[in-house]
XYZ file of C-alpha atoms in Angstrom:
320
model
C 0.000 0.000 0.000
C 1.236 3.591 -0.913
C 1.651 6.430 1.355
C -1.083 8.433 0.260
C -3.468 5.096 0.386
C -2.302 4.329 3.860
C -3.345 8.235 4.795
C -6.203 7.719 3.481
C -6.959 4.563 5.302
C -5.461 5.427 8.769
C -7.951 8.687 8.478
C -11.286 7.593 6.983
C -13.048 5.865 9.288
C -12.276 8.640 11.899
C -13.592 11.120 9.510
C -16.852 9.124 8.615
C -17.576 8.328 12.506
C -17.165 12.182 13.056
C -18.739 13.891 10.390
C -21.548 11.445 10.908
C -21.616 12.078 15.202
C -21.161 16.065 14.556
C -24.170 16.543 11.957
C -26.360 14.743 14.348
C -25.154 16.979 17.086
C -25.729 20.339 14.672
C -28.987 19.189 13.228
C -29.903 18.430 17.387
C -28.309 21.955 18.308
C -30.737 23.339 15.468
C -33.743 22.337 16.560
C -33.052 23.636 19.762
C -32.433 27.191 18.346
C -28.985 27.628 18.092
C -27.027 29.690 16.168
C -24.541 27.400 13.739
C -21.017 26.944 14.731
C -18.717 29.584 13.821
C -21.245 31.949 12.143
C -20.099 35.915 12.182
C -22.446 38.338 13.522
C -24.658 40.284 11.336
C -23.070 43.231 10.062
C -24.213 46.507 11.977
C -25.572 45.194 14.659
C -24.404 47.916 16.762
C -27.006 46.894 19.722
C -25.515 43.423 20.708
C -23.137 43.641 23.321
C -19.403 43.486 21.980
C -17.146 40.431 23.057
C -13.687 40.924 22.547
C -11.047 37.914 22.741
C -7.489 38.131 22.541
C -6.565 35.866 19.137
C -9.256 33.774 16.739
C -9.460 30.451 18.251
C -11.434 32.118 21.198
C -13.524 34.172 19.037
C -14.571 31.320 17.229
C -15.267 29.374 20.396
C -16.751 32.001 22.301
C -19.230 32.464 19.025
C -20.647 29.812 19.117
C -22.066 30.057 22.478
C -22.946 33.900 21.899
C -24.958 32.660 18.540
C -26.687 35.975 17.345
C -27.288 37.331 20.707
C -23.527 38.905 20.792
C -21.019 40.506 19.170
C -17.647 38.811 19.216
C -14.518 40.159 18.115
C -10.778 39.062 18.223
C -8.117 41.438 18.942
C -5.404 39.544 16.066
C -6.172 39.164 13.457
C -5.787 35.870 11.018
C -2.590 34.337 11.394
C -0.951 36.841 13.924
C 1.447 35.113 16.426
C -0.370 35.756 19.587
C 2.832 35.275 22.048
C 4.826 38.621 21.370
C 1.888 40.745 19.414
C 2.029 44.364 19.683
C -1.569 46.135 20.852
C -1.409 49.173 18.518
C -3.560 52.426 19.169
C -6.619 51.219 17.673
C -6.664 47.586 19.319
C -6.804 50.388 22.519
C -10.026 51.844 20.956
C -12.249 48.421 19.997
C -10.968 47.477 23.473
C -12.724 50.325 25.671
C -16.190 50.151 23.237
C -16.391 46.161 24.355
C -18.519 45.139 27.721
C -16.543 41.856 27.922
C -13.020 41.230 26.964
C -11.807 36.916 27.167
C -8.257 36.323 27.235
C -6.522 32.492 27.435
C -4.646 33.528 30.414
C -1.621 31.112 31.765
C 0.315 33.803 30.796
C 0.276 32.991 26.598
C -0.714 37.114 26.174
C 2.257 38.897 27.754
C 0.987 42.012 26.143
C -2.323 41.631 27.884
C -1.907 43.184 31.568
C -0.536 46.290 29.951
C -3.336 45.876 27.221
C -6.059 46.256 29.703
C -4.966 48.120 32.904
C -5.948 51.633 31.818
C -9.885 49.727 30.694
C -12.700 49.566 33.053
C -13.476 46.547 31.290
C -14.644 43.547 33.154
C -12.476 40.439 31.145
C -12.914 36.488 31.738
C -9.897 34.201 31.889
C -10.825 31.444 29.966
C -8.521 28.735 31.158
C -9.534 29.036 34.967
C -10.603 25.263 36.000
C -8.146 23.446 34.186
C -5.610 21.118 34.687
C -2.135 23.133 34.386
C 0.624 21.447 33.000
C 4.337 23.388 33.492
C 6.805 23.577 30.704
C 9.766 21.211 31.784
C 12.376 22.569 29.687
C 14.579 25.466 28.497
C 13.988 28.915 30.105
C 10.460 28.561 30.885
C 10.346 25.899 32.499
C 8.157 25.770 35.505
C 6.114 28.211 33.697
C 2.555 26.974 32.529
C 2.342 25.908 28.940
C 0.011 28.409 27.720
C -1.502 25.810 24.913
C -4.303 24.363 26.958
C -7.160 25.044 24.226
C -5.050 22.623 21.739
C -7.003 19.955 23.971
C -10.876 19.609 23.128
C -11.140 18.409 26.853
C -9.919 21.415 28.127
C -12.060 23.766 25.608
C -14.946 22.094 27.186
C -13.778 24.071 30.658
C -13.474 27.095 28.647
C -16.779 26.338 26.740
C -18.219 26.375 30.612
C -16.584 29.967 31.503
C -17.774 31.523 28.517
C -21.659 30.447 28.839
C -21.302 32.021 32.359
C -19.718 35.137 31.585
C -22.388 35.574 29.159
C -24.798 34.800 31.432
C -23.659 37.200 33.623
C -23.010 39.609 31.294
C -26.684 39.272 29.490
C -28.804 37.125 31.871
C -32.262 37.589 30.100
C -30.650 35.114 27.422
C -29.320 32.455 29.945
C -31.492 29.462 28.052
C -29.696 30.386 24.915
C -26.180 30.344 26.212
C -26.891 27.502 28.013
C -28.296 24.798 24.916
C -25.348 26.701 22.573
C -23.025 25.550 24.988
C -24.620 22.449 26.144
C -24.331 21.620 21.751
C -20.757 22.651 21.378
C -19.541 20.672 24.330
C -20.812 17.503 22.942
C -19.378 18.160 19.175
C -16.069 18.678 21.539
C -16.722 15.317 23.418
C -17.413 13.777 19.899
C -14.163 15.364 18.515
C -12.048 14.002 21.307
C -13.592 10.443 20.974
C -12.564 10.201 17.265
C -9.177 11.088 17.961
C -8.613 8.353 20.546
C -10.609 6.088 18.394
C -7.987 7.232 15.253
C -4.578 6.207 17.376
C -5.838 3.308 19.219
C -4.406 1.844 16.388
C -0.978 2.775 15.993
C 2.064 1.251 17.463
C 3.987 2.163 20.447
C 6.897 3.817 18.626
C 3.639 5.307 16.359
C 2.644 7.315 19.651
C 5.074 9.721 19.746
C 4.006 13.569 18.714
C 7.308 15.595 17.854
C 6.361 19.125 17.060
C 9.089 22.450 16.585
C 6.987 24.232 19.465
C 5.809 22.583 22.792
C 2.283 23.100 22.024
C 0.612 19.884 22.500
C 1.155 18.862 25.477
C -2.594 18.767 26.578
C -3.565 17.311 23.687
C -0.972 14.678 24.098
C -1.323 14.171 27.672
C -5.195 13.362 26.936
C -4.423 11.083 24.064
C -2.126 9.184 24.968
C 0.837 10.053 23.048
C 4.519 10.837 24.126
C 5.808 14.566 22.954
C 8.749 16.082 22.288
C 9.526 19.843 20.507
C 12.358 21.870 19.837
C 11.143 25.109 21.545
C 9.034 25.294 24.238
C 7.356 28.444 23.035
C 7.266 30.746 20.178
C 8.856 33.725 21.888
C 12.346 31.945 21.408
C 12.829 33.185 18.067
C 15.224 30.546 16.606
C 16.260 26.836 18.124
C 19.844 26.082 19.047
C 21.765 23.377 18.151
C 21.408 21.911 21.934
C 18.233 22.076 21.086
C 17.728 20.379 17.659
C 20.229 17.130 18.762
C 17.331 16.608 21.872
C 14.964 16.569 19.771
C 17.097 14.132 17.232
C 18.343 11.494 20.113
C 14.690 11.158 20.732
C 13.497 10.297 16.847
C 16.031 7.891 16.967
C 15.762 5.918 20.342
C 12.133 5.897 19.907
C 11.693 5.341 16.123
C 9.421 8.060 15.614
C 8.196 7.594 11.841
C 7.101 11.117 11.630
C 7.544 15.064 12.368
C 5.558 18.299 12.543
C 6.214 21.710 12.741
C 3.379 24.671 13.231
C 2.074 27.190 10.544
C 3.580 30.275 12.579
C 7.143 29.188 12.394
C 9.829 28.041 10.218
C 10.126 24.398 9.698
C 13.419 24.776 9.245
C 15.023 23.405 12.663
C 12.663 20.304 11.674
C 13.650 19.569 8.739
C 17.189 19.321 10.316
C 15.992 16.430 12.150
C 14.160 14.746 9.157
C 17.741 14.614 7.478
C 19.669 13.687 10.580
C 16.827 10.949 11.492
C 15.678 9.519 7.956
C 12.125 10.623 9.586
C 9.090 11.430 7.415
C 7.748 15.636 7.843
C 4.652 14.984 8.358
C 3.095 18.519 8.031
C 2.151 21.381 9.023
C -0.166 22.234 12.161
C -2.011 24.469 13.015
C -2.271 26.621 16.779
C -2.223 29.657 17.281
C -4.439 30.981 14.824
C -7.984 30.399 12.363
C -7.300 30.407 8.528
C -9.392 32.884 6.739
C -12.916 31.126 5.924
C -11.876 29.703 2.841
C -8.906 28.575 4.346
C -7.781 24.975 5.620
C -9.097 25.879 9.071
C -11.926 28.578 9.649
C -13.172 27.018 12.941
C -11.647 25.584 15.758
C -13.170 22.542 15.166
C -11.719 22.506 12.086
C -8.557 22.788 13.389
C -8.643 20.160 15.645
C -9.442 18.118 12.837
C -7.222 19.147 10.510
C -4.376 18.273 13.067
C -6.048 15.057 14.222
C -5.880 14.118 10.274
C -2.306 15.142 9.939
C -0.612 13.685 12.917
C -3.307 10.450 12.305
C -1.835 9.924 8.397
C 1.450 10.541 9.035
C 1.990 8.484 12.121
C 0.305 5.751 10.200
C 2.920 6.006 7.377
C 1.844 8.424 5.255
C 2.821 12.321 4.836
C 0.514 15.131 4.174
């Protein structure tokens, strides 16, 4: 069997079982009245509360428990890196118009405290109620890893926070935010299901997720799968050699078929370790940011399973 057959193989029947589980769960969330996932509010609706968020991901998540009843903006834009952004003047002005501002929290926006200490702005951190898990190496470590929406379980917690914020920010809607919540959480239970379902069948060397930044580590942790990255986060702004031969020594003792590397970054420092390791690059993921809508990934959901379908195929044997 080729690679791209084996791809297609390893990811199919997690794709069917999905698709198949989510448009159950969006024609149920339907009939119940709520908005669809990831739909923009209508233009000019200047008399819905504004939402801001910090970066895409949580706009997109937050949306879809606002449905039509709020506003939601993201500070970045489209494929900004979110760890060292810049607020400029006008970010300042959408920011003191909203009623609600959501951040990630675990400190992932640096800019943030600065961003919002001049604001009488109530704001949300979305990651409160999670399990934390601490970066273990380089310069941050014993720092939390900031990535804890790259785990559907996790988004489920922030799913939680941002129903009651809204709640509490527009309480005559409370059966709204509650079903458009109650909907997303299960096509985020569903999600997470079809993942484990996808690598329960890979080997044990198969299990093994080797990315350039250390931004899966809650998705690992709740799959199952060992990790390994050359940086822990994006703020370093190249890898060093120490770095790259880690990351090599543990392709090889481990016989990891494949590598990854994120859409923000160079793959560069990975594709040293391809050639060093005779490993496959498996392609690109994505983390820190939404494609535009006719992009690969518009949604978060999207994203998840655009990443589930990469790291899936190319564990399995193929590349993509």
């Amino acid at each position: 069997m080729t690679n791209p057959q084996r791809l297609r193989a390893a990811t199919a029947p997690w794709r069917r079982r999905l698709a198949a589980t989510l448009a159950a769960i969006a024609l149920t969330a339907t009939l119940a009245g709520c908005g669809s996932p990831g739909t923009a509010p209508a233009q000019g609706a200047s008399d819905r509360p504004v939402v801001l968020t910090t970066f895409t991901v949580l706009a997109d998540i937050a949306q879809n428990v606002a449905g039509d009843k709020l506003e939601v903006q993201s500070i970045t834009k489209v494929g900004a890196e979110i760890h060292g952004y810049e607020p400029t003047p006008q970010d300042i002005a959408k920011a003191s118009k909203a009623q609600l501002i959501l951040d990630n929290g675990l400190n992932l926006e640096a800019w943030f405290g600065k961003f919002v200490a001049e604001l009488d702005v109530p704001h949300v951190v979305l990651s409160d109620g999670i399990e934390v898990m601490d970066i273990t190496e380089d310069a941050n470590a014993g720092k939390p890893n900031p990535h804890a929406w790259m785990s559907p379980v996790n988004v489920q917690h922030y799913v939680a926070n941002i129903r009651d914020a809204f709640i509490e920010l527009d309480p005559e809607n409370r059966e709204h935010y509650t079903a458009n919540a109650g909907a997303y959480t299960a096509q985020l239970a569903a999600l997470q299901e079809n993942l484990l379902d996808g690598l329960s069948g890979l080997k044990e060397n198969e299990r093994a997720l080797v990315t350039c930044e250390g931004a899966f580590s809650y998705l690992a942790r709740d799959a199952g799968l060992k990790e390994k990255y050359i940086w822990a986060v994006n703020a370093e702004q190249q890898a060093t050699p120490r770095q790259i031969v880690s990351v090599i020594e543990f392709v090889k003792e481990n016989h990891v078929p494949a590598v990854f590397c994120e859409s923000t970054v160079s793959d560069g420092p990975m594709q040293q370790v391809v050639q060093a390791t005779g490993a496959a690059y498996g392609g690109t993921l994505f983390v820190d940011s939404l494609s535009e809508a006719d992009g690969p990934v518009p949604t978060y959901l999207d994203m998840i399973r655009h990443d589930s379908d990469v790291i899936l195929g190319a564990l399995a044997g193929g590349t993509k």
